[in-house]
């Protein structure tokens, strides 16, 4: 059997292998607190579940349009109008099986040997993996250079060359939980006007999970960039719908045909009942989201304070998403050693920083999508582990 060489360059998402290892230990009788995987621990709100059941009862069992059911795409544009006061043509919206396929397709569309793609490190690992897979050159901007793990416009703009095809932004970011406010994003958007050859992929999947009533600095704010802007968002995080595989993205008009072809060549379309659930989520009440955020906010403060009280650990306050990304090197362990010990000795599953990029050696990621009791217990166990 002779496999394609490109497979050697494909990476993975280690949070899944950590889950598998933690489950194995659990099966052997070791108690485990799961702070590894990045998914909200709440049930999908009932009105959303009901809409999917009704869609099945109503006979929505067949193929649907590859770019998504029109009503679902229209629900996305209504939501964008409501959140950001921007009018988007539903023909520019694509319904995807999750947030991930948008990165996969966008990088497939621009990546090839010789092309440069700028991306955050540490960042969601699929970006770097896909860049390498296509044979293009990954050009990272290192968030660990900043004490609050935020990007700056200046740094990103300094990396652009004639070969740059795509710039990837994740705000708020996974794994750091850092959130860059509008003022800096405005600067970046202004600077990007000088580089019309650079396409922007703005991953806004955590757009509904920002703390302290701050405004989401969406890239929809910049009319001059719309003809080269891809916005990735979706239902997974905001509505606690990770397993439904529902995402959306907005594309420049001239790219819609290409991405639709990639969808037809791979998944055909997203299952219809999920899309009806998606409509109910977007058009339904925001209270469930606000309730989840209240809980996340309490947990954020708990974990931030708890981690900083431990010897050798420093953690900046997450501004968005549900991740804390402390520096643990002061404990005498690097991130990988710390995560391993946490799993085996403290019974706490967390992810080493290097799962998100080479430079994050000194860090680990805690997902605080778990109850306050679990978080307190995890902190207690780690305190004991550190002696
Ligand atoms: N973007 C980022 C930054 C993420 O963290 C994730 C999931 N953890 C995704 C996209 C993918 O979301 P989905 O599960 O909807 O594919």
Tab-separated table of C-alpha atoms and ligand atoms in Angstrom:
chain	number	residue	atom	x	y	z
A	1	UNK	CA	0.000	0.000	0.000
A	2	UNK	CA	1.440	3.382	-0.931
A	3	UNK	CA	-0.087	6.362	0.833
A	4	UNK	CA	0.021	10.000	-0.259
A	5	UNK	CA	3.003	11.878	1.190
A	6	UNK	CA	0.760	14.766	2.214
A	7	UNK	CA	-0.737	12.584	4.969
A	8	UNK	CA	2.578	12.830	6.850
A	9	UNK	CA	1.994	16.554	7.167
A	10	UNK	CA	-1.512	16.320	8.579
A	11	UNK	CA	-1.784	17.091	12.300
A	12	UNK	CA	-4.580	16.390	14.756
A	13	UNK	CA	-6.520	17.781	17.703
A	14	UNK	CA	-4.901	16.333	20.831
A	15	UNK	CA	-7.858	17.192	23.084
A	16	UNK	CA	-9.533	14.066	21.647
A	17	UNK	CA	-6.587	11.777	22.473
A	18	UNK	CA	-6.450	13.242	25.974
A	19	UNK	CA	-10.135	12.456	26.370
A	20	UNK	CA	-9.452	8.868	25.265
A	21	UNK	CA	-6.592	8.520	27.768
A	22	UNK	CA	-8.660	10.036	30.591
A	23	UNK	CA	-11.550	7.668	29.794
A	24	UNK	CA	-9.175	4.714	29.869
A	25	UNK	CA	-7.943	5.691	33.335
A	26	UNK	CA	-11.547	6.189	34.443
A	27	UNK	CA	-12.430	2.705	33.229
A	28	UNK	CA	-9.613	1.404	35.445
A	29	UNK	CA	-11.326	3.076	38.427
A	30	UNK	CA	-9.415	6.376	38.605
A	31	UNK	CA	-11.723	9.352	39.267
A	32	UNK	CA	-11.265	12.024	36.610
A	33	UNK	CA	-12.325	15.655	36.270
A	34	UNK	CA	-12.616	16.522	32.603
A	35	UNK	CA	-11.265	19.966	31.797
A	36	UNK	CA	-9.823	18.887	28.469
A	37	UNK	CA	-12.349	19.087	25.660
A	38	UNK	CA	-13.704	22.477	24.602
A	39	UNK	CA	-17.415	22.016	24.668
A	40	UNK	CA	-20.126	23.635	26.800
A	41	UNK	CA	-21.422	21.196	29.415
A	42	UNK	CA	-25.053	22.359	29.078
A	43	UNK	CA	-27.920	20.628	27.331
A	44	UNK	CA	-29.008	22.161	24.038
A	45	UNK	CA	-32.028	24.384	24.894
A	46	UNK	CA	-35.308	22.464	24.578
A	47	UNK	CA	-36.947	24.641	21.889
A	48	UNK	CA	-34.007	23.842	19.615
A	49	UNK	CA	-34.272	20.085	20.219
A	50	UNK	CA	-38.048	20.287	19.592
A	51	UNK	CA	-37.510	21.981	16.233
A	52	UNK	CA	-35.298	19.096	15.078
A	53	UNK	CA	-37.860	16.521	16.242
A	54	UNK	CA	-40.618	18.369	14.419
A	55	UNK	CA	-38.521	18.526	11.243
A	56	UNK	CA	-38.140	14.746	11.332
A	57	UNK	CA	-41.875	14.271	11.994
A	58	UNK	CA	-42.651	16.640	9.113
A	59	UNK	CA	-40.648	14.418	6.771
A	60	UNK	CA	-37.443	16.405	6.273
A	61	UNK	CA	-35.459	13.264	5.604
A	62	UNK	CA	-33.862	13.901	2.254
A	63	UNK	CA	-30.998	15.787	0.651
A	64	UNK	CA	-31.231	19.545	0.832
A	65	UNK	CA	-29.365	22.350	-0.968
A	66	UNK	CA	-25.584	22.053	-0.652
A	67	UNK	CA	-25.186	25.618	0.537
A	68	UNK	CA	-27.933	25.122	3.125
A	69	UNK	CA	-31.704	25.417	3.369
A	70	UNK	CA	-32.691	28.971	2.350
A	71	UNK	CA	-34.671	29.532	5.582
A	72	UNK	CA	-31.589	28.606	7.607
A	73	UNK	CA	-29.343	30.938	5.628
A	74	UNK	CA	-31.944	33.671	6.037
A	75	UNK	CA	-32.024	33.035	9.791
A	76	UNK	CA	-28.236	33.569	9.804
A	77	UNK	CA	-28.579	36.884	7.975
A	78	UNK	CA	-31.368	38.001	10.359
A	79	UNK	CA	-29.073	37.230	13.288
A	80	UNK	CA	-26.132	39.123	11.748
A	81	UNK	CA	-28.469	42.081	11.195
A	82	UNK	CA	-29.688	41.901	14.782
A	83	UNK	CA	-26.231	41.502	16.344
A	84	UNK	CA	-24.148	43.764	14.121
A	85	UNK	CA	-26.660	45.760	12.077
A	86	UNK	CA	-25.178	44.466	8.823
A	87	UNK	CA	-27.138	43.351	5.758
A	88	UNK	CA	-25.763	40.157	4.237
A	89	UNK	CA	-27.095	38.455	1.106
A	90	UNK	CA	-28.167	34.895	2.087
A	91	UNK	CA	-26.450	33.693	-1.124
A	92	UNK	CA	-23.105	34.498	0.595
A	93	UNK	CA	-23.976	32.292	3.584
A	94	UNK	CA	-23.075	28.597	3.654
A	95	UNK	CA	-24.383	26.149	6.216
A	96	UNK	CA	-21.611	23.748	7.167
A	97	UNK	CA	-21.389	20.575	9.256
A	98	UNK	CA	-19.724	22.501	12.114
A	99	UNK	CA	-17.236	25.325	12.257
A	100	UNK	CA	-14.305	23.160	11.196
A	101	UNK	CA	-15.196	22.539	7.522
A	102	UNK	CA	-14.927	26.263	6.780
A	103	UNK	CA	-11.272	26.219	7.802
A	104	UNK	CA	-10.697	23.012	5.850
A	105	UNK	CA	-12.253	24.400	2.673
A	106	UNK	CA	-10.748	27.884	2.945
A	107	UNK	CA	-7.234	26.520	3.420
A	108	UNK	CA	-7.761	24.017	0.582
A	109	UNK	CA	-8.787	26.916	-1.634
A	110	UNK	CA	-5.722	29.067	-0.964
A	111	UNK	CA	-3.034	26.651	0.178
A	112	UNK	CA	-0.380	25.221	-2.147
A	113	UNK	CA	3.417	25.134	-2.178
A	114	UNK	CA	4.763	28.675	-2.349
A	115	UNK	CA	1.704	30.241	-0.726
A	116	UNK	CA	2.018	31.723	2.765
A	117	UNK	CA	-0.772	31.567	5.320
A	118	UNK	CA	-0.563	33.631	8.503
A	119	UNK	CA	-2.067	32.090	11.643
A	120	UNK	CA	-2.063	32.492	15.433
A	121	UNK	CA	0.065	30.282	17.639
A	122	UNK	CA	-1.039	28.926	20.016
A	123	UNK	CA	-4.294	28.549	18.142
A	124	UNK	CA	-6.905	25.968	17.209
A	125	UNK	CA	-4.588	23.194	15.900
A	126	UNK	CA	-6.531	22.359	12.761
A	127	UNK	CA	-5.383	25.605	11.164
A	128	UNK	CA	-1.686	24.758	11.248
A	129	UNK	CA	-2.408	21.151	10.398
A	130	UNK	CA	-4.340	22.088	7.264
A	131	UNK	CA	-1.796	24.704	6.194
A	132	UNK	CA	0.944	22.061	6.361
A	133	UNK	CA	-1.275	19.504	4.612
A	134	UNK	CA	-1.692	21.738	1.576
A	135	UNK	CA	2.090	22.215	1.368
A	136	UNK	CA	1.821	25.960	1.913
A	137	UNK	CA	4.057	27.805	4.372
A	138	UNK	CA	2.652	28.403	7.841
A	139	UNK	CA	3.583	31.892	9.075
A	140	UNK	CA	2.725	32.073	12.786
A	141	UNK	CA	2.174	35.124	14.974
A	142	UNK	CA	3.151	34.150	18.491
A	143	UNK	CA	0.646	35.141	21.171
A	144	UNK	CA	2.992	34.087	23.986
A	145	UNK	CA	5.068	37.201	23.210
A	146	UNK	CA	2.331	39.217	24.929
A	147	UNK	CA	1.677	38.815	28.645
A	148	UNK	CA	-2.092	38.701	28.030
A	149	UNK	CA	-1.672	36.430	24.993
A	150	UNK	CA	-3.215	38.926	22.572
A	151	UNK	CA	-2.256	39.698	18.990
A	152	UNK	CA	-1.306	43.177	17.856
A	153	UNK	CA	-2.120	44.722	14.489
A	154	UNK	CA	1.503	45.767	14.081
A	155	UNK	CA	2.855	42.230	14.503
A	156	UNK	CA	0.370	40.698	12.071
A	157	UNK	CA	0.860	43.372	9.412
A	158	UNK	CA	4.653	42.941	9.632
A	159	UNK	CA	4.312	39.317	8.497
A	160	UNK	CA	2.517	40.038	5.221
A	161	UNK	CA	4.533	39.430	2.041
A	162	UNK	CA	3.647	39.223	-1.656
A	163	UNK	CA	3.175	35.475	-1.144
A	164	UNK	CA	0.601	35.855	1.658
A	165	UNK	CA	-2.731	34.491	0.525
A	166	UNK	CA	-4.704	34.079	3.700
A	167	UNK	CA	-4.659	35.633	7.155
A	168	UNK	CA	-6.323	33.658	9.934
A	169	UNK	CA	-7.682	35.413	13.003
A	170	UNK	CA	-9.420	33.813	15.971
A	171	UNK	CA	-11.046	36.249	18.365
A	172	UNK	CA	-11.767	35.340	21.159
A	173	UNK	CA	-9.027	32.759	20.853
A	174	UNK	CA	-8.835	29.078	21.657
A	175	UNK	CA	-6.752	27.966	23.601
A	176	UNK	CA	-5.759	31.213	25.324
A	177	UNK	CA	-9.199	32.664	26.102
A	178	UNK	CA	-7.675	36.007	25.122
A	179	UNK	CA	-9.908	38.611	23.557
A	180	UNK	CA	-8.676	41.521	21.447
A	181	UNK	CA	-10.880	44.577	21.648
A	182	UNK	CA	-12.258	46.671	18.833
A	183	UNK	CA	-9.636	49.423	18.965
A	184	UNK	CA	-6.807	47.017	18.009
A	185	UNK	CA	-8.968	45.193	15.460
A	186	UNK	CA	-9.815	48.577	13.875
A	187	UNK	CA	-6.084	49.219	13.503
A	188	UNK	CA	-5.573	45.841	11.892
A	189	UNK	CA	-8.492	46.344	9.492
A	190	UNK	CA	-7.146	49.758	8.523
A	191	UNK	CA	-3.685	48.288	7.866
A	192	UNK	CA	-5.134	45.435	5.802
A	193	UNK	CA	-6.556	47.920	3.301
A	194	UNK	CA	-2.987	48.236	1.968
A	195	UNK	CA	-2.815	44.536	1.109
A	196	UNK	CA	-5.704	43.747	-1.227
A	197	UNK	CA	-4.168	40.370	-2.152
A	198	UNK	CA	-4.681	39.025	1.388
A	199	UNK	CA	-7.908	37.151	2.106
A	200	UNK	CA	-9.057	37.285	5.742
A	201	UNK	CA	-10.535	34.287	7.522
A	202	UNK	CA	-12.050	35.578	10.756
A	203	UNK	CA	-12.972	32.764	13.124
A	204	UNK	CA	-15.725	34.251	15.280
A	205	UNK	CA	-17.028	30.985	16.752
A	206	UNK	CA	-16.741	32.441	20.282
A	207	UNK	CA	-18.454	35.718	19.320
A	208	UNK	CA	-21.299	35.143	21.781
A	209	UNK	CA	-18.943	34.288	24.607
A	210	UNK	CA	-17.318	37.577	25.573
A	211	UNK	CA	-17.186	38.765	29.185
A	212	UNK	CA	-17.727	42.130	30.906
A	213	UNK	CA	-20.262	43.333	28.314
A	214	UNK	CA	-17.571	44.071	25.753
A	215	UNK	CA	-18.482	44.527	22.118
A	216	UNK	CA	-17.627	41.769	19.620
A	217	UNK	CA	-15.201	43.340	17.110
A	218	UNK	CA	-16.600	41.409	14.170
A	219	UNK	CA	-14.957	41.778	10.774
A	220	UNK	CA	-18.410	42.550	9.371
A	221	UNK	CA	-17.624	46.067	10.679
A	222	UNK	CA	-15.307	46.858	7.778
A	223	UNK	CA	-17.125	47.435	4.464
A	224	UNK	CA	-13.835	47.895	2.575
A	225	UNK	CA	-12.754	44.320	3.359
A	226	UNK	CA	-15.976	42.463	2.531
A	227	UNK	CA	-14.873	41.322	-0.929
A	228	UNK	CA	-12.040	39.277	0.632
A	229	UNK	CA	-13.526	38.307	3.974
A	230	UNK	CA	-14.596	34.867	5.152
A	231	UNK	CA	-16.335	34.831	8.542
A	232	UNK	CA	-16.577	31.499	10.366
A	233	UNK	CA	-19.217	31.159	13.074
A	234	UNK	CA	-21.737	28.559	14.146
A	235	UNK	CA	-23.995	26.995	16.691
A	236	UNK	CA	-21.566	24.683	18.530
A	237	UNK	CA	-20.357	26.956	21.305
A	238	UNK	CA	-23.074	29.609	21.620
A	239	UNK	CA	-26.007	27.179	21.772
A	240	UNK	CA	-24.209	24.202	23.267
A	241	UNK	CA	-24.628	22.235	20.032
A	242	UNK	CA	-21.175	20.733	19.407
A	243	UNK	CA	-22.525	17.296	18.516
A	244	UNK	CA	-25.114	18.580	16.060
A	245	UNK	CA	-22.367	19.582	13.616
A	246	UNK	CA	-23.824	22.915	12.634
A	247	UNK	CA	-21.777	25.896	11.506
A	248	UNK	CA	-22.139	28.787	9.126
A	249	UNK	CA	-19.774	30.954	7.216
A	250	UNK	CA	-20.103	34.051	5.085
A	251	UNK	CA	-17.976	34.216	1.938
A	252	UNK	CA	-17.152	36.812	-0.699
A	253	UNK	CA	-19.534	36.424	-3.635
A	254	UNK	CA	-16.848	35.157	-6.034
A	255	UNK	CA	-15.783	32.327	-3.710
A	256	UNK	CA	-19.253	30.889	-3.081
A	257	UNK	CA	-19.195	28.781	-6.253
A	258	UNK	CA	-15.835	27.211	-5.329
A	259	UNK	CA	-16.700	26.395	-1.750
A	260	UNK	CA	-20.065	24.974	-2.820
A	261	UNK	CA	-18.207	22.639	-5.179
A	262	UNK	CA	-15.966	21.499	-2.313
A	263	UNK	CA	-19.095	20.776	-0.248
A	264	UNK	CA	-20.642	18.804	-3.122
A	265	UNK	CA	-17.394	16.846	-3.469
A	266	UNK	CA	-17.299	15.957	0.206
A	267	UNK	CA	-20.439	16.023	2.362
A	268	UNK	CA	-23.216	17.038	-0.129
A	269	UNK	CA	-25.187	18.993	2.479
A	270	UNK	CA	-25.909	19.319	6.177
A	271	UNK	CA	-28.719	17.126	7.525
A	272	UNK	CA	-32.060	18.905	7.399
A	273	UNK	CA	-33.324	18.415	10.999
A	274	UNK	CA	-30.174	20.091	12.355
A	275	UNK	CA	-30.781	23.047	10.083
A	276	UNK	CA	-34.329	23.443	11.406
A	277	UNK	CA	-32.869	23.281	14.910
A	278	UNK	CA	-30.408	25.961	13.809
A	279	UNK	CA	-33.240	28.247	12.689
A	280	UNK	CA	-34.989	27.798	16.056
A	281	UNK	CA	-31.748	28.641	17.852
A	282	UNK	CA	-31.097	31.838	15.916
A	283	UNK	CA	-34.691	33.085	15.907
A	284	UNK	CA	-35.435	31.939	19.459
A	285	UNK	CA	-34.856	33.662	22.797
A	286	UNK	CA	-31.325	34.633	23.837
A	287	UNK	CA	-32.003	33.840	27.520
A	288	UNK	CA	-30.438	30.356	27.394
A	289	UNK	CA	-27.222	31.897	26.022
A	290	UNK	CA	-27.222	34.586	28.690
A	291	UNK	CA	-27.816	31.990	31.414
A	292	UNK	CA	-24.878	29.903	30.163
A	293	UNK	CA	-22.684	32.988	30.071
A	294	UNK	CA	-23.556	33.894	33.662
A	295	UNK	CA	-22.354	30.456	34.708
A	296	UNK	CA	-19.225	30.653	32.554
A	297	UNK	CA	-18.410	34.032	34.048
A	298	UNK	CA	-18.553	32.677	37.614
A	299	UNK	CA	-16.362	29.746	36.639
A	300	UNK	CA	-13.944	32.049	34.839
A	301	UNK	CA	-13.391	34.075	37.995
A	302	UNK	CA	-13.132	30.947	40.116
A	303	UNK	CA	-10.498	29.303	37.940
A	304	UNK	CA	-8.559	32.502	37.340
A	305	UNK	CA	-8.301	33.244	41.037
A	306	UNK	CA	-7.693	29.599	41.961
A	307	UNK	CA	-4.893	29.093	39.444
A	308	UNK	CA	-3.127	32.317	40.399
A	309	UNK	CA	-3.200	31.290	44.058
A	310	UNK	CA	-1.173	28.152	43.266
A	311	UNK	CA	2.618	28.320	43.608
A	312	UNK	CA	4.454	28.754	40.305
A	313	UNK	CA	1.317	29.341	38.217
A	314	UNK	CA	0.420	32.586	36.438
A	315	UNK	CA	-2.813	33.036	34.539
A	316	UNK	CA	-4.242	36.055	32.731
A	317	UNK	CA	-7.971	36.671	32.984
A	318	UNK	CA	-9.804	35.105	30.017
A	319	UNK	CA	-11.717	37.770	28.098
A	320	UNK	CA	-13.744	35.329	26.022
A	321	UNK	CA	-14.527	31.651	25.333
A	322	UNK	CA	-14.203	29.170	28.227
A	323	UNK	CA	-10.489	28.527	28.451
A	324	UNK	CA	-7.816	29.490	30.950
A	325	UNK	CA	-4.250	29.224	29.661
A	326	UNK	CA	-1.857	29.501	32.583
A	327	UNK	CA	1.917	29.518	32.449
A	328	UNK	CA	3.039	26.654	34.675
A	329	UNK	CA	6.808	26.679	34.189
A	330	UNK	CA	7.248	28.240	37.664
A	331	UNK	CA	6.235	24.862	39.136
A	332	UNK	CA	9.415	23.321	37.726
A	333	UNK	CA	7.428	21.470	35.056
A	334	UNK	CA	6.748	22.416	31.465
A	335	UNK	CA	3.196	22.228	30.122
A	336	UNK	CA	3.438	18.609	28.947
A	337	UNK	CA	4.928	17.379	32.225
A	338	UNK	CA	2.342	19.331	34.181
A	339	UNK	CA	-0.607	17.997	32.141
A	340	UNK	CA	0.648	14.422	32.447
A	341	UNK	CA	1.086	14.680	36.195
A	342	UNK	CA	-2.304	16.396	36.531
A	343	UNK	CA	-4.008	13.505	34.766
A	344	UNK	CA	-2.180	10.673	36.531
A	345	UNK	CA	-1.773	12.130	40.022
A	346	UNK	CA	-4.495	14.747	40.446
A	347	UNK	CA	-7.117	13.085	38.219
A	348	UNK	CA	-7.569	16.272	36.179
A	349	UNK	CA	-7.617	16.043	32.381
A	350	UNK	CA	-6.148	19.165	30.763
A	351	UNK	CA	-4.280	19.825	27.510
A	352	UNK	CA	-0.597	20.832	27.210
A	353	UNK	CA	0.006	24.151	25.457
A	354	UNK	CA	2.092	22.528	22.732
A	355	UNK	CA	-1.075	20.825	21.435
A	356	UNK	CA	-1.875	24.298	20.073
A	357	UNK	CA	1.542	25.361	18.814
A	358	UNK	CA	5.249	24.805	19.362
A	359	UNK	CA	5.964	27.969	21.340
A	360	UNK	CA	3.448	27.318	24.123
A	361	UNK	CA	5.798	24.924	25.949
A	362	UNK	CA	5.302	26.595	29.329
A	363	UNK	CA	1.497	26.533	29.248
A	364	UNK	CA	-1.515	24.271	29.699
A	365	UNK	CA	-5.156	24.759	28.750
A	366	UNK	CA	-7.977	24.327	31.210
A	367	UNK	CA	-11.451	24.274	29.689
A	368	UNK	CA	-13.815	25.632	32.321
A	369	UNK	CA	-16.866	24.121	30.684
A	370	UNK	CA	-17.494	22.151	33.888
A	371	UNK	CA	-19.415	22.773	37.115
A	372	UNK	CA	-18.036	25.080	39.807
A	373	UNK	CA	-17.762	22.041	42.090
A	374	UNK	CA	-15.636	20.185	39.537
A	375	UNK	CA	-13.418	23.228	39.013
A	376	UNK	CA	-12.942	23.712	42.790
A	377	UNK	CA	-12.125	20.035	43.196
A	378	UNK	CA	-9.658	20.152	40.297
A	379	UNK	CA	-7.904	23.159	41.845
A	380	UNK	CA	-7.765	21.385	45.202
A	381	UNK	CA	-6.287	18.244	43.638
A	382	UNK	CA	-3.673	20.247	41.743
A	383	UNK	CA	-2.774	22.158	44.889
A	384	UNK	CA	-2.123	18.827	46.627
A	385	UNK	CA	-0.199	17.568	43.618
A	386	UNK	CA	2.089	20.620	43.799
A	387	UNK	CA	2.624	19.879	47.490
B	1	LIG	N1	-12.870	27.424	15.720
B	1	LIG	C1	-12.341	27.384	16.942
B	1	LIG	C2	-11.442	28.496	17.367
B	1	LIG	C3	-12.646	26.326	17.808
B	1	LIG	O1	-12.132	26.317	19.032
B	1	LIG	C4	-13.476	25.281	17.350
B	1	LIG	C5	-13.845	24.088	18.210
B	1	LIG	N2	-13.210	23.882	19.374
B	1	LIG	C6	-13.973	25.365	16.066
B	1	LIG	C7	-13.664	26.453	15.276
B	1	LIG	C8	-14.789	24.244	15.479
B	1	LIG	O2	-16.061	24.193	15.901
B	1	LIG	P1	-17.012	22.982	15.486
B	1	LIG	O3	-17.024	22.032	16.629
B	1	LIG	O4	-18.332	23.641	15.255
B	1	LIG	O5	-16.479	22.366	14.254
